[in-house]
Amino acid sequence: IPTGRVGRLATHDSVINGTVTHRDHVGIDRFTGGARRALLFRDEVVAEGSLSLQVHLTNPADRLSPAERGLLLHAVRDLHDGLIGVGRAATRGYGSLRLAHDSAAVLDELAPTHPTGSAVLALLRGERA
């Protein structure tokens, strides 16, 4: 008997178009917290680039409610604001994403006067739709 359930949203791999560079790092001694002798390593990173992230519903007949869309937009805003990152070493400054200028307008839906923003506020207040 299956116990899991497929999520409602899915993404596909996003290819990054950008400039690859190298960043040198010094290993940290876990005991002293200082630099570890003779432990220099190099990461290959994308210093600047762009990608297209597409989020879609797993069931094409399904629709997001305004509150669900708003919660998704809040996650997108957190990405845009740098509060969360994507991928390996996000806590070390990698994986930061920002919306392109023309895409950032979608965040206007989070305004309390917009139906999406209003629905999120109602959800957070425990009000029924």
C-alpha positions as YAML, in Angstrom:
chain: A
units: angstrom
residues:
- id: 1
  name: ILE
  ca: [0.00, 0.00, 0.00]
- id: 2
  name: PRO
  ca: [1.59, 3.31, -1.03]
- id: 3
  name: THR
  ca: [2.06, 5.74, 1.83]
- id: 4
  name: GLY
  ca: [3.50, 8.69, -0.09]
- id: 5
  name: ARG
  ca: [1.97, 11.23, -2.38]
- id: 6
  name: VAL
  ca: [3.40, 13.05, -5.37]
- id: 7
  name: GLY
  ca: [3.94, 16.75, -4.76]
- id: 8
  name: ARG
  ca: [1.78, 19.28, -6.57]
- id: 9
  name: LEU
  ca: [4.70, 21.29, -7.94]
- id: 10
  name: ALA
  ca: [7.74, 20.21, -9.90]
- id: 11
  name: THR
  ca: [10.76, 21.81, -11.52]
- id: 12
  name: HIS
  ca: [13.19, 20.59, -14.15]
- id: 13
  name: ASP
  ca: [16.94, 21.07, -14.27]
- id: 14
  name: SER
  ca: [17.91, 24.63, -15.09]
- id: 15
  name: VAL
  ca: [21.01, 25.17, -17.19]
- id: 16
  name: ILE
  ca: [23.11, 28.12, -16.03]
- id: 17
  name: ASN
  ca: [24.48, 30.37, -18.74]
- id: 18
  name: GLY
  ca: [27.35, 32.26, -17.19]
- id: 19
  name: THR
  ca: [30.96, 32.88, -16.40]
- id: 20
  name: VAL
  ca: [32.84, 30.07, -14.68]
- id: 21
  name: THR
  ca: [35.73, 31.02, -12.42]
- id: 22
  name: HIS
  ca: [37.76, 29.51, -9.59]
- id: 23
  name: ARG
  ca: [37.77, 30.49, -5.93]
- id: 24
  name: ASP
  ca: [40.52, 29.42, -3.57]
- id: 25
  name: HIS
  ca: [39.72, 28.41, 0.01]
- id: 26
  name: VAL
  ca: [41.73, 27.48, 3.07]
- id: 27
  name: GLY
  ca: [40.70, 24.41, 5.04]
- id: 28
  name: ILE
  ca: [39.63, 24.98, 8.63]
- id: 29
  name: ASP
  ca: [40.98, 22.97, 11.53]
- id: 30
  name: ARG
  ca: [37.87, 21.75, 13.34]
- id: 31
  name: PHE
  ca: [39.70, 21.61, 16.68]
- id: 32
  name: THR
  ca: [41.31, 25.07, 16.76]
- id: 33
  name: GLY
  ca: [39.02, 26.88, 14.33]
- id: 34
  name: GLY
  ca: [42.08, 28.28, 12.57]
- id: 35
  name: ALA
  ca: [43.53, 27.65, 9.14]
- id: 36
  name: ARG
  ca: [44.67, 24.09, 8.61]
- id: 37
  name: ARG
  ca: [48.29, 23.78, 7.48]
- id: 38
  name: ALA
  ca: [48.78, 22.78, 3.82]
- id: 39
  name: LEU
  ca: [45.08, 22.48, 3.05]
- id: 40
  name: LEU
  ca: [44.26, 24.84, 0.21]
- id: 41
  name: PHE
  ca: [41.47, 23.85, -2.16]
- id: 42
  name: ARG
  ca: [39.79, 25.38, -5.18]
- id: 43
  name: ASP
  ca: [36.11, 25.47, -6.18]
- id: 44
  name: GLU
  ca: [34.91, 25.93, -9.72]
- id: 45
  name: VAL
  ca: [31.94, 28.28, -9.50]
- id: 46
  name: VAL
  ca: [29.62, 30.31, -11.67]
- id: 47
  name: ALA
  ca: [30.44, 33.86, -10.63]
- id: 48
  name: GLU
  ca: [27.71, 35.48, -12.69]
- id: 49
  name: GLY
  ca: [25.06, 34.04, -14.94]
- id: 50
  name: SER
  ca: [21.42, 33.49, -15.64]
- id: 51
  name: LEU
  ca: [18.98, 30.61, -15.73]
- id: 52
  name: SER
  ca: [15.33, 30.03, -16.34]
- id: 53
  name: LEU
  ca: [13.49, 28.29, -13.51]
- id: 54
  name: GLN
  ca: [10.13, 26.83, -14.41]
- id: 55
  name: VAL
  ca: [7.72, 25.59, -11.77]
- id: 56
  name: HIS
  ca: [4.70, 23.66, -12.97]
- id: 57
  name: LEU
  ca: [1.85, 21.66, -11.52]
- id: 58
  name: THR
  ca: [2.32, 17.88, -11.60]
- id: 59
  name: ASN
  ca: [-1.33, 17.48, -12.53]
- id: 60
  name: PRO
  ca: [-2.15, 19.77, -15.49]
- id: 61
  name: ALA
  ca: [-5.85, 19.76, -14.51]
- id: 62
  name: ASP
  ca: [-4.98, 21.11, -11.05]
- id: 63
  name: ARG
  ca: [-4.92, 24.82, -10.14]
- id: 64
  name: LEU
  ca: [-3.32, 26.72, -7.28]
- id: 65
  name: SER
  ca: [-5.58, 28.71, -5.04]
- id: 66
  name: PRO
  ca: [-4.65, 32.40, -4.62]
- id: 67
  name: ALA
  ca: [-3.26, 31.61, -1.15]
- id: 68
  name: GLU
  ca: [-1.12, 28.75, -2.49]
- id: 69
  name: ARG
  ca: [0.18, 30.96, -5.29]
- id: 70
  name: GLY
  ca: [0.98, 33.62, -2.70]
- id: 71
  name: LEU
  ca: [2.93, 31.17, -0.53]
- id: 72
  name: LEU
  ca: [4.93, 30.11, -3.59]
- id: 73
  name: LEU
  ca: [5.61, 33.76, -4.40]
- id: 74
  name: HIS
  ca: [6.82, 34.32, -0.82]
- id: 75
  name: ALA
  ca: [9.38, 31.53, -1.36]
- id: 76
  name: VAL
  ca: [10.43, 33.19, -4.64]
- id: 77
  name: ARG
  ca: [10.78, 36.52, -2.83]
- id: 78
  name: ASP
  ca: [12.96, 34.88, -0.17]
- id: 79
  name: LEU
  ca: [15.21, 33.57, -2.97]
- id: 80
  name: HIS
  ca: [15.29, 37.03, -4.58]
- id: 81
  name: ASP
  ca: [16.12, 38.70, -1.24]
- id: 82
  name: GLY
  ca: [18.96, 36.24, -0.57]
- id: 83
  name: LEU
  ca: [17.35, 34.69, 2.51]
- id: 84
  name: ILE
  ca: [17.65, 31.20, 1.01]
- id: 85
  name: GLY
  ca: [20.00, 29.76, -1.59]
- id: 86
  name: VAL
  ca: [19.93, 26.89, -4.03]
- id: 87
  name: GLY
  ca: [22.37, 24.01, -4.31]
- id: 88
  name: ARG
  ca: [25.65, 23.13, -2.66]
- id: 89
  name: ALA
  ca: [27.34, 25.52, -0.25]
- id: 90
  name: ALA
  ca: [24.47, 28.01, -0.11]
- id: 91
  name: THR
  ca: [25.55, 28.97, 3.42]
- id: 92
  name: ARG
  ca: [28.97, 29.94, 2.04]
- id: 93
  name: GLY
  ca: [27.52, 32.45, -0.40]
- id: 94
  name: TYR
  ca: [26.93, 30.18, -3.36]
- id: 95
  name: GLY
  ca: [23.51, 29.56, -4.89]
- id: 96
  name: SER
  ca: [22.15, 33.09, -4.61]
- id: 97
  name: LEU
  ca: [19.47, 33.89, -7.18]
- id: 98
  name: ARG
  ca: [17.80, 37.16, -8.09]
- id: 99
  name: LEU
  ca: [14.82, 37.70, -10.33]
- id: 100
  name: ALA
  ca: [15.44, 39.53, -13.56]
- id: 101
  name: HIS
  ca: [14.05, 43.06, -13.51]
- id: 102
  name: ASP
  ca: [11.12, 42.19, -15.79]
- id: 103
  name: SER
  ca: [10.27, 39.08, -13.71]
- id: 104
  name: ALA
  ca: [10.32, 40.84, -10.33]
- id: 105
  name: ALA
  ca: [6.97, 42.49, -11.09]
- id: 106
  name: VAL
  ca: [5.24, 39.20, -10.21]
- id: 107
  name: LEU
  ca: [6.06, 39.94, -6.55]
- id: 108
  name: ASP
  ca: [3.59, 42.84, -6.70]
- id: 109
  name: GLU
  ca: [0.90, 40.19, -6.23]
- id: 110
  name: LEU
  ca: [1.99, 39.94, -2.59]
- id: 111
  name: ALA
  ca: [0.59, 43.38, -1.80]
- id: 112
  name: PRO
  ca: [-2.28, 43.14, 0.72]
- id: 113
  name: THR
  ca: [-4.60, 44.88, -1.75]
- id: 114
  name: HIS
  ca: [-4.00, 42.25, -4.46]
- id: 115
  name: PRO
  ca: [-6.24, 39.13, -4.33]
- id: 116
  name: THR
  ca: [-3.19, 36.86, -3.95]
- id: 117
  name: GLY
  ca: [-1.70, 38.87, -1.09]
- id: 118
  name: SER
  ca: [-5.10, 39.20, 0.56]
- id: 119
  name: ALA
  ca: [-5.63, 35.43, 0.37]
- id: 120
  name: VAL
  ca: [-2.25, 34.77, 2.03]
- id: 121
  name: LEU
  ca: [-3.07, 37.21, 4.85]
- id: 122
  name: ALA
  ca: [-6.43, 35.53, 5.38]
- id: 123
  name: LEU
  ca: [-4.72, 32.13, 5.50]
- id: 124
  name: LEU
  ca: [-2.18, 33.35, 8.05]
- id: 125
  name: ARG
  ca: [-4.97, 34.80, 10.18]
- id: 126
  name: GLY
  ca: [-6.78, 31.43, 10.10]
- id: 127
  name: GLU
  ca: [-9.73, 32.84, 8.18]
- id: 128
  name: ARG
  ca: [-11.68, 30.56, 5.87]
- id: 129
  name: ALA
  ca: [-11.82, 31.40, 2.19]
...
